[in-house]
Tab-separated table of C-alpha atoms and ligand atoms in Angstrom:
chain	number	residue	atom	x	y	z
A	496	UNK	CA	0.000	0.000	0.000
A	497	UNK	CA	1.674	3.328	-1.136
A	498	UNK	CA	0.640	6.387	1.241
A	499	UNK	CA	2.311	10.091	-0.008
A	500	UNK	CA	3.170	12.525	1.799
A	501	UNK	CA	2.087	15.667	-0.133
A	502	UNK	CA	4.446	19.089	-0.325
A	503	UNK	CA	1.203	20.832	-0.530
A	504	UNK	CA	-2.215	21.571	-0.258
A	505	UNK	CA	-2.832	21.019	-4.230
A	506	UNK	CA	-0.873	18.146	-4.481
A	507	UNK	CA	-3.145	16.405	-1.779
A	508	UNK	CA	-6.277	17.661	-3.520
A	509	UNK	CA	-5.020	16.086	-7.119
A	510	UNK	CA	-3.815	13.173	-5.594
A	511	UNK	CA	-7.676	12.985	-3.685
A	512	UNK	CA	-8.918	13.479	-6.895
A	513	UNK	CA	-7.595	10.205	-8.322
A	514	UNK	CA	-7.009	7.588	-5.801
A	515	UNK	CA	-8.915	6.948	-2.725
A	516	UNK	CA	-6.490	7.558	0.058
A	517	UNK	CA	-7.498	8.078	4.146
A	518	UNK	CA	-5.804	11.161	4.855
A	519	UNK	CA	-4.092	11.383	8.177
A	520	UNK	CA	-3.400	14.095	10.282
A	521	UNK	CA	-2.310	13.698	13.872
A	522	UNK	CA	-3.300	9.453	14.004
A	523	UNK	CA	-4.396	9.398	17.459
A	524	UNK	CA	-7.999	8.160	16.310
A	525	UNK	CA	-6.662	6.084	13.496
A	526	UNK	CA	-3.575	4.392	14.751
A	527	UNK	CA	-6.300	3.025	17.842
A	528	UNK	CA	-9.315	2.150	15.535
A	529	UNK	CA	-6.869	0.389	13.098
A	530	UNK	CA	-3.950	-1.002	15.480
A	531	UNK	CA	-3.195	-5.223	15.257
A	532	UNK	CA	-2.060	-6.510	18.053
A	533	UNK	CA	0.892	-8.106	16.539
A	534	UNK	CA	1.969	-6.365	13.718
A	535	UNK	CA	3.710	-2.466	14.130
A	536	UNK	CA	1.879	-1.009	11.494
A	537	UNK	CA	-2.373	-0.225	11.485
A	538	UNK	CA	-4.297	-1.807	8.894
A	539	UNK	CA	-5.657	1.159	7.037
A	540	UNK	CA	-7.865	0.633	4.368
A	541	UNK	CA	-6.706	2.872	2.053
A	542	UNK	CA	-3.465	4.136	1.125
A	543	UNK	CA	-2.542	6.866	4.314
A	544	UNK	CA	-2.590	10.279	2.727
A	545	UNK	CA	-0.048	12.248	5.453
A	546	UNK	CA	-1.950	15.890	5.886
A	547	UNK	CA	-0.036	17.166	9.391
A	548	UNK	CA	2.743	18.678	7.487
A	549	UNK	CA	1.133	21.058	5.070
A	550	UNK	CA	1.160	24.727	6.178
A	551	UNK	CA	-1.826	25.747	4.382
A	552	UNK	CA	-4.224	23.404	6.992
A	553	UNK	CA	-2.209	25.093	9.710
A	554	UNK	CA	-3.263	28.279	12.307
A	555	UNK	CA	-5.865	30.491	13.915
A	556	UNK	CA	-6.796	33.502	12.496
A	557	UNK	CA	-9.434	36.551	12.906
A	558	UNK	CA	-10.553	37.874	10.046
A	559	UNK	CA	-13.712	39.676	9.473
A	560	UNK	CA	-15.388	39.187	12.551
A	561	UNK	CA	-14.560	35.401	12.428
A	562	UNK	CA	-12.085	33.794	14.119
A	563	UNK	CA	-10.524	30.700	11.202
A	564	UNK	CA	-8.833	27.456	12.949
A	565	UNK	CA	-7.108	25.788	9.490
A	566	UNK	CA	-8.033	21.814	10.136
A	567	UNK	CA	-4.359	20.210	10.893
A	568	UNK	CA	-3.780	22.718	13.886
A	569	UNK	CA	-3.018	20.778	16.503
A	570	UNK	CA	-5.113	20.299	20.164
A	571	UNK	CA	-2.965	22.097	22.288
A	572	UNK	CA	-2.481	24.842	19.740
A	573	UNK	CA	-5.938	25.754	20.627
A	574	UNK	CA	-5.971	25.035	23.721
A	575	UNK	CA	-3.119	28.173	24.161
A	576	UNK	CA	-4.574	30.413	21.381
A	577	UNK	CA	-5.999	33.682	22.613
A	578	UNK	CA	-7.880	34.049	19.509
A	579	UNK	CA	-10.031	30.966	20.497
A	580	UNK	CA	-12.868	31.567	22.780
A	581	UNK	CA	-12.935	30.459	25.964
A	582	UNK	CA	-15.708	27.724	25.834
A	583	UNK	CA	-13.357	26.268	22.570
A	584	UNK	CA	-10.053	26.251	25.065
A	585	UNK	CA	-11.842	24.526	28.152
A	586	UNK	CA	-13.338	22.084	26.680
A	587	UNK	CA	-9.732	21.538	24.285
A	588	UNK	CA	-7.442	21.693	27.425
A	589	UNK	CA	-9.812	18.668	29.246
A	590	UNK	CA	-9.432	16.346	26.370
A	591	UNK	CA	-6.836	13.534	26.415
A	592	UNK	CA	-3.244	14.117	27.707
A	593	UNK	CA	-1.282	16.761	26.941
A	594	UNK	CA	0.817	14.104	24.124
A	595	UNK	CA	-2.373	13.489	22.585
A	596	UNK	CA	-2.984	16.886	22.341
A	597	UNK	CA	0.531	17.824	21.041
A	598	UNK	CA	-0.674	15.118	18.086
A	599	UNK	CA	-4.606	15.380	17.886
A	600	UNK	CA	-5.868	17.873	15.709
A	601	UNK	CA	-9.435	20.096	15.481
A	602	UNK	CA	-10.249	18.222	11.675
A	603	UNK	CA	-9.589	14.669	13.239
A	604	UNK	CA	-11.370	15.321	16.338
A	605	UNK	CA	-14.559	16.443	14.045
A	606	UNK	CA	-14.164	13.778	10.853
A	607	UNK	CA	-13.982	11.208	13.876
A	608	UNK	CA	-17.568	12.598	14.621
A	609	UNK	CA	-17.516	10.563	17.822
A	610	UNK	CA	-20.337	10.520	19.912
A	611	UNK	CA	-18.018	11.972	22.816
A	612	UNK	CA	-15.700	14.214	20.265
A	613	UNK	CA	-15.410	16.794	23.184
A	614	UNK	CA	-14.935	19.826	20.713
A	615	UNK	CA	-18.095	19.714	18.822
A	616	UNK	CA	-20.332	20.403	21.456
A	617	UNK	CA	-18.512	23.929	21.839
A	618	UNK	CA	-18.698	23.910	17.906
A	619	UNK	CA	-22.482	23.705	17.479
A	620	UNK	CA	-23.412	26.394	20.066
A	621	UNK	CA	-20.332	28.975	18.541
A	622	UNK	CA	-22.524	27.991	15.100
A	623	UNK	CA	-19.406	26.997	13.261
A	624	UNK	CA	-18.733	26.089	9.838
A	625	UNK	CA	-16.961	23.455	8.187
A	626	UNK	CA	-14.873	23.878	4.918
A	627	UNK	CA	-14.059	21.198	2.916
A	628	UNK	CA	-11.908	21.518	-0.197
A	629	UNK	CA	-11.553	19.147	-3.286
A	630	UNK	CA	-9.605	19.816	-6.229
A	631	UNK	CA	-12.268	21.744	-8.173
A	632	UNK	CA	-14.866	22.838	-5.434
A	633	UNK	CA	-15.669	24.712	-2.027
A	634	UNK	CA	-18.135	23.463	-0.152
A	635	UNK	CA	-19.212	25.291	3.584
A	636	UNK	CA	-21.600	23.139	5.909
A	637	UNK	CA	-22.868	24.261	9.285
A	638	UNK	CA	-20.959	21.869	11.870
A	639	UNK	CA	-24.498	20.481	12.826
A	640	UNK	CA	-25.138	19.874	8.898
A	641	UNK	CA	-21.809	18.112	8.465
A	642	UNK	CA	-21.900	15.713	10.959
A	643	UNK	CA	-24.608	12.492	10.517
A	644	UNK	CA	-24.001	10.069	13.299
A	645	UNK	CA	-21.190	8.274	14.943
A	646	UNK	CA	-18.431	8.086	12.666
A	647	UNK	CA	-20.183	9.449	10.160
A	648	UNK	CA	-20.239	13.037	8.093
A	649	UNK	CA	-20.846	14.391	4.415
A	650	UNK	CA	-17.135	14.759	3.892
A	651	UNK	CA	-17.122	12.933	0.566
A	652	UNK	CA	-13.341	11.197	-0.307
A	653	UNK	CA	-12.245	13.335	-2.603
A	654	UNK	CA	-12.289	16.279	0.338
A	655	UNK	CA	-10.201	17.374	2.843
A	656	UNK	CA	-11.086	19.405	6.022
A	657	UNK	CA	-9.889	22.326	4.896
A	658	UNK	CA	-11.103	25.056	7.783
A	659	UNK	CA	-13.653	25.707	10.777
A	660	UNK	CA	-14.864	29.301	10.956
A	661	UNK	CA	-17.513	30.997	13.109
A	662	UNK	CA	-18.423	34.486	14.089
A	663	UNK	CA	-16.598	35.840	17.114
A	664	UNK	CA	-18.846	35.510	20.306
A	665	UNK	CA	-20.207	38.105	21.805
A	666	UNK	CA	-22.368	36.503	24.965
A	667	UNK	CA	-21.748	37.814	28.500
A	668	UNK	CA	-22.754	34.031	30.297
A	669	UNK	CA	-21.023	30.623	29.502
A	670	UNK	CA	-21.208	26.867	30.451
A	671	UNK	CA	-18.713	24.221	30.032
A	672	UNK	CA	-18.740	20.681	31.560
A	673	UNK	CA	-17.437	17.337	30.926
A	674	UNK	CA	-17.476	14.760	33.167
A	675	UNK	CA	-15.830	11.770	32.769
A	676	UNK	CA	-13.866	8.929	34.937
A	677	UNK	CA	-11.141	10.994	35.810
A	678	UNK	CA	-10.117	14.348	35.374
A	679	UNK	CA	-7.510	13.919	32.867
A	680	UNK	CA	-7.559	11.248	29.441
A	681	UNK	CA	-10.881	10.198	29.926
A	682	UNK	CA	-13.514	10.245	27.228
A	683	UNK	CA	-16.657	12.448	28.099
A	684	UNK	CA	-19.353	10.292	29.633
A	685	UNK	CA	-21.548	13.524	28.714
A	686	UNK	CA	-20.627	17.338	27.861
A	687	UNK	CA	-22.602	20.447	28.468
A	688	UNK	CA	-21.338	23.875	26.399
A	689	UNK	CA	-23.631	26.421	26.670
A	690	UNK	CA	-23.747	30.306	26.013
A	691	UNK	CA	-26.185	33.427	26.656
A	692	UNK	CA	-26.842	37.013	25.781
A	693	UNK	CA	-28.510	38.951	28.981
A	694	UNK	CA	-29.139	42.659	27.617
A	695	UNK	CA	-30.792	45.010	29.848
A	696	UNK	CA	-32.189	42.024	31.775
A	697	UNK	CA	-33.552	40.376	28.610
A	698	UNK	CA	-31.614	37.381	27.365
A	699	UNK	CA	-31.113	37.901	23.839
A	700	UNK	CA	-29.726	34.461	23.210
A	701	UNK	CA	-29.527	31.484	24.262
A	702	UNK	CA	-27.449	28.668	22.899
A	703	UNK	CA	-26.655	24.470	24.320
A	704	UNK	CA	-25.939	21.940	23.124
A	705	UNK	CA	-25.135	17.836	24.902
A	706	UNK	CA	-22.265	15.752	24.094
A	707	UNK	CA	-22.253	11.804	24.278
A	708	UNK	CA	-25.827	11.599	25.308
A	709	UNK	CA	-27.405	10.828	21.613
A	710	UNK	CA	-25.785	9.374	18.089
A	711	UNK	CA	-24.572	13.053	17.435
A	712	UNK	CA	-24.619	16.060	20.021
A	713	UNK	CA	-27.948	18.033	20.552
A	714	UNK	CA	-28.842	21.298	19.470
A	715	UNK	CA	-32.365	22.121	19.083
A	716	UNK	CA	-33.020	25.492	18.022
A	717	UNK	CA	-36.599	25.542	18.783
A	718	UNK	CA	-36.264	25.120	22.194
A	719	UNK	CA	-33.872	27.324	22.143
A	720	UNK	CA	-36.592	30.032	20.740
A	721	UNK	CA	-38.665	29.425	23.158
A	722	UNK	CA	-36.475	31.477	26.107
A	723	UNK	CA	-34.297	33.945	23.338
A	724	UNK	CA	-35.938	37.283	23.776
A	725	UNK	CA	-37.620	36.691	27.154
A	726	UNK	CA	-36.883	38.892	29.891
A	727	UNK	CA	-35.023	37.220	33.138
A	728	UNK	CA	-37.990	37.634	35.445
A	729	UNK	CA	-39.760	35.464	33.241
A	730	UNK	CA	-36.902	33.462	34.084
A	731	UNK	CA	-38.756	31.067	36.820
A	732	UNK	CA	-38.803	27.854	38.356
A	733	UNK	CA	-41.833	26.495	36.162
A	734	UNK	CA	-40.079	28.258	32.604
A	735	UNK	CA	-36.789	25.687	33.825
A	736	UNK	CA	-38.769	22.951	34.037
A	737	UNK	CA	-40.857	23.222	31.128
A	738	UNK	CA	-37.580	23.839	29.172
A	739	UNK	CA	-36.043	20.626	31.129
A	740	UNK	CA	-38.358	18.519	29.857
A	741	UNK	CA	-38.995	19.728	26.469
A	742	UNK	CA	-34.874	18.767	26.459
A	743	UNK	CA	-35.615	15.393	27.693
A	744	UNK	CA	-36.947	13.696	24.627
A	745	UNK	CA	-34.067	14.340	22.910
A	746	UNK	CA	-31.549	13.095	25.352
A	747	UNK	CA	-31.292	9.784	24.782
A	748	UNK	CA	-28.201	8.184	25.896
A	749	UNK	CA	-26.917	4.844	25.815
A	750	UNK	CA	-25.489	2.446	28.442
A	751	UNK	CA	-21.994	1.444	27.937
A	752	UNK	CA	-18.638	0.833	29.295
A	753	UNK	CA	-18.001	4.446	30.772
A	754	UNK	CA	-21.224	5.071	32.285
A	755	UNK	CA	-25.061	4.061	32.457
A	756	UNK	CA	-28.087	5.873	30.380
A	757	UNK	CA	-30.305	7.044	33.448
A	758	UNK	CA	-27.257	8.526	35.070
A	759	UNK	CA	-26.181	10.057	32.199
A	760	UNK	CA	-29.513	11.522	31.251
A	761	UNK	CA	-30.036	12.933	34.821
A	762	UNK	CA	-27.050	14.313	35.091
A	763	UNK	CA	-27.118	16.379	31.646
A	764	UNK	CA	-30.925	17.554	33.012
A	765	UNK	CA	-29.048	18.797	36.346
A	766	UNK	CA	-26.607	20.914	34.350
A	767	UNK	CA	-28.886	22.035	31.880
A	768	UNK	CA	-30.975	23.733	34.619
A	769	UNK	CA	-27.485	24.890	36.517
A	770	UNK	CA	-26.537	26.832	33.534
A	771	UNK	CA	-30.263	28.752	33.784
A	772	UNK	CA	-29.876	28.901	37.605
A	773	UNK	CA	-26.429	30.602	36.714
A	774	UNK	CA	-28.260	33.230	33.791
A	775	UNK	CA	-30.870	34.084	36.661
A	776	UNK	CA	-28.533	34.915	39.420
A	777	UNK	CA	-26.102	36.974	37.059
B	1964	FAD	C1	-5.581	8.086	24.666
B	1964	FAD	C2	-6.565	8.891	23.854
B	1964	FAD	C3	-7.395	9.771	24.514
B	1964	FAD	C4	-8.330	10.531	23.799
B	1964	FAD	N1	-9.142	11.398	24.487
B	1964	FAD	C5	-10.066	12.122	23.810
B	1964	FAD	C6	-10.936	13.005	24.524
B	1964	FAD	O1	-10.863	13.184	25.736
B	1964	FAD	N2	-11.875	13.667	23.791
B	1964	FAD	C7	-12.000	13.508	22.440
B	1964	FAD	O2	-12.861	14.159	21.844
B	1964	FAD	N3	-11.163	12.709	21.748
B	1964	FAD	C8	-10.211	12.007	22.402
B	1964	FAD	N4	-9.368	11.159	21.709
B	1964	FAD	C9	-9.528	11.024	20.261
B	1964	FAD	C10	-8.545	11.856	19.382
B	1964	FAD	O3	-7.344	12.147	20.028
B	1964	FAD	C11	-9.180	13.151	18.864
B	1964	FAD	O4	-10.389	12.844	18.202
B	1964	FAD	C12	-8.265	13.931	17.916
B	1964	FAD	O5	-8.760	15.242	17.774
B	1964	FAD	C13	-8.134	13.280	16.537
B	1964	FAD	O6	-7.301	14.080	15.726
B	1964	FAD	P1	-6.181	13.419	14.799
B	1964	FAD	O7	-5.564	14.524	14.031
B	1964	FAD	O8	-5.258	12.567	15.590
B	1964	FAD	O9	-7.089	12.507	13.844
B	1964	FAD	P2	-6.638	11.314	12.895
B	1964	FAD	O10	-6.521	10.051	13.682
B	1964	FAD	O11	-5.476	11.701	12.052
B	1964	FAD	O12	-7.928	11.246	11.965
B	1964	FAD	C14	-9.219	10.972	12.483
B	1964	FAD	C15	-10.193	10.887	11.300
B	1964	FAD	O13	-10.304	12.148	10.651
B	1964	FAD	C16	-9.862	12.078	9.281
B	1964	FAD	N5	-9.187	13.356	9.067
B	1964	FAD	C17	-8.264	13.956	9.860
B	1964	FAD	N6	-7.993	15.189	9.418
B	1964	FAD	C18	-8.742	15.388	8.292
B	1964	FAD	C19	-8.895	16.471	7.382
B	1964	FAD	N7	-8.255	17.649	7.534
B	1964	FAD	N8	-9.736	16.319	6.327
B	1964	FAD	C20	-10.434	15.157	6.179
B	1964	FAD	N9	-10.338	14.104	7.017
B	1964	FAD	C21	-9.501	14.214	8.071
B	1964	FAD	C22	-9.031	10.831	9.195
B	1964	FAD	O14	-9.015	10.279	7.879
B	1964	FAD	C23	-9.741	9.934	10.197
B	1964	FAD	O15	-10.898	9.384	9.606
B	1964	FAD	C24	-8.417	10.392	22.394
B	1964	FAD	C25	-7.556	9.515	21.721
B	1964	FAD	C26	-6.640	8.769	22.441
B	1964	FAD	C27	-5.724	7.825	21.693
């Protein structure tokens, strides 16, 4: 099996454009879902295409009221970035070791499209975009558009990651959580990234979504709507509940080797109504 190791972007794209290859950026996902016990080398299906070298899928930028993370930067380049917002860099800096990190990158961590991929809860409530590049096309997908279910996205296999992008945030009240088995290189047994807007005591927006509790994190805009533009004495015990439950439909977690459904379902409920606790106090 011939992989290449490409001097640049283009040369990736052509070579994309006429071989099926798996392109590879940091390997901490594929090197585990494709390690043999007794061989030293994975058994990739396709041809590796090597990615983690080329400069043009490298850095954070801000341009144009946007801040751009190119899709090889690596984990704990975010995690230091001041550029990155700080819902991004928490829930970054709790993922994995710090050698993971040094290898993982942003595009892995969303192609995986894991269940528990602890950056794309943060991803869905910052609305980001995804960029993906072939040789002769641009395509730009809302982060909840590209990703389908576990393991799976609409990257087709002529694409490459190329960028995520999304609007600097501008909210004055945010939630992070994951809670896992320990504090440090566990997997999320479920996630909570949240922001809000509170104007003038009205809270102009209102943005969550749940890791690791469903096939793909939750974000459900029209519950959402139903608190965005309400003013925080409206803000009451009943209005938490009722959101609560109209939540609890869509939480629908499985049981598995890192934690059990009920707990996991209660405990995303608990948080869910922390974070609104948190809006109403300040
Ligand atoms: C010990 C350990 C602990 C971990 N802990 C966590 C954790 O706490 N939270 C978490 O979310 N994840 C965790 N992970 C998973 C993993 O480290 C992350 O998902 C990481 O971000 C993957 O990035 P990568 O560059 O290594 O991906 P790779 O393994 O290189 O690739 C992953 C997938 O993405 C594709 N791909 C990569 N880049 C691109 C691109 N630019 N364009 C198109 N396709 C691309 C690959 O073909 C492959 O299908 C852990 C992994 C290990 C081994």
């Amino acid at each position: 099996m011939e992989g290449l190791i490409p001097e640049s972007l283009n040369e990736a794209l052509d070579a994309l454009s006429k071989e099926r290859f798996i392109p590879v950026a940091g390997g901490t996902d594929l090197m585990v879902r494709y390690k043999r016990w007794k061989n030293l080398t994975p058994a990739l299906p396709y041809p590796p295409l090597f990615i983690s070298q080329l400069k043009e899928l490298k850095g954070i930028y801000r341009e144009n009221g946007e801040i751009i993370i190119k899709s090889a930067t690596e984990l704990s380049e975010i995690e230091k970035s001041p550029l990155v917002p700080s819902i991004l860099r928490k829930a970054v800096s709790q993922m994995a070791s710090p050698g993971i990190r040094n290898m993982g990158t942003i595009g892995g961590n969303i192609q995986n499209a894991s269940p528990a991929g602890d950056t794309l809860p943060p991803l869905y409530v910052l609305d980001a975009r995804v960029v993906l590049l072939s040789k002769n096309e641009r395509r730009c997908l809302y982060i909840y558009e590209f990703i389908k279910g576990p393991g799976k996205t609409e990257r087709l296999d002529n694409e490459i990651i190329y960028e995520v992008r999304f609007k600097i945030p501008t909210h004055t009240h945010e939630f992070y959580r994951k809670v896992g088995t320990r504090k440090a290189n566990a997997l999320s047994k479920l996630s909570v990234a949240a922001l809000a807007q509170l104007n003038e005591e009205v809270l102009e927006d209102f943005r969550i979504s749940f890791g690791a509790v469903a096939p793909t994190p939750i974000r459900r805009m029209e519950i959402e709507e139903r608190i965005r533009g309400k003013a925080l004495s409206k803000l009451d015990d009943h209005l938490i509940d009722e959101i609560a439950h109209a939540y609890e439909k869509h939480i629908n977690p499985i049981t598995d080797q890192r934690s059990d459904k009920t707990y996991r379902k209660k405990v995303t409920l608990r948080l869910l109504k922390a974070f609104l606790y948190q809006i109403r106090s300040r």
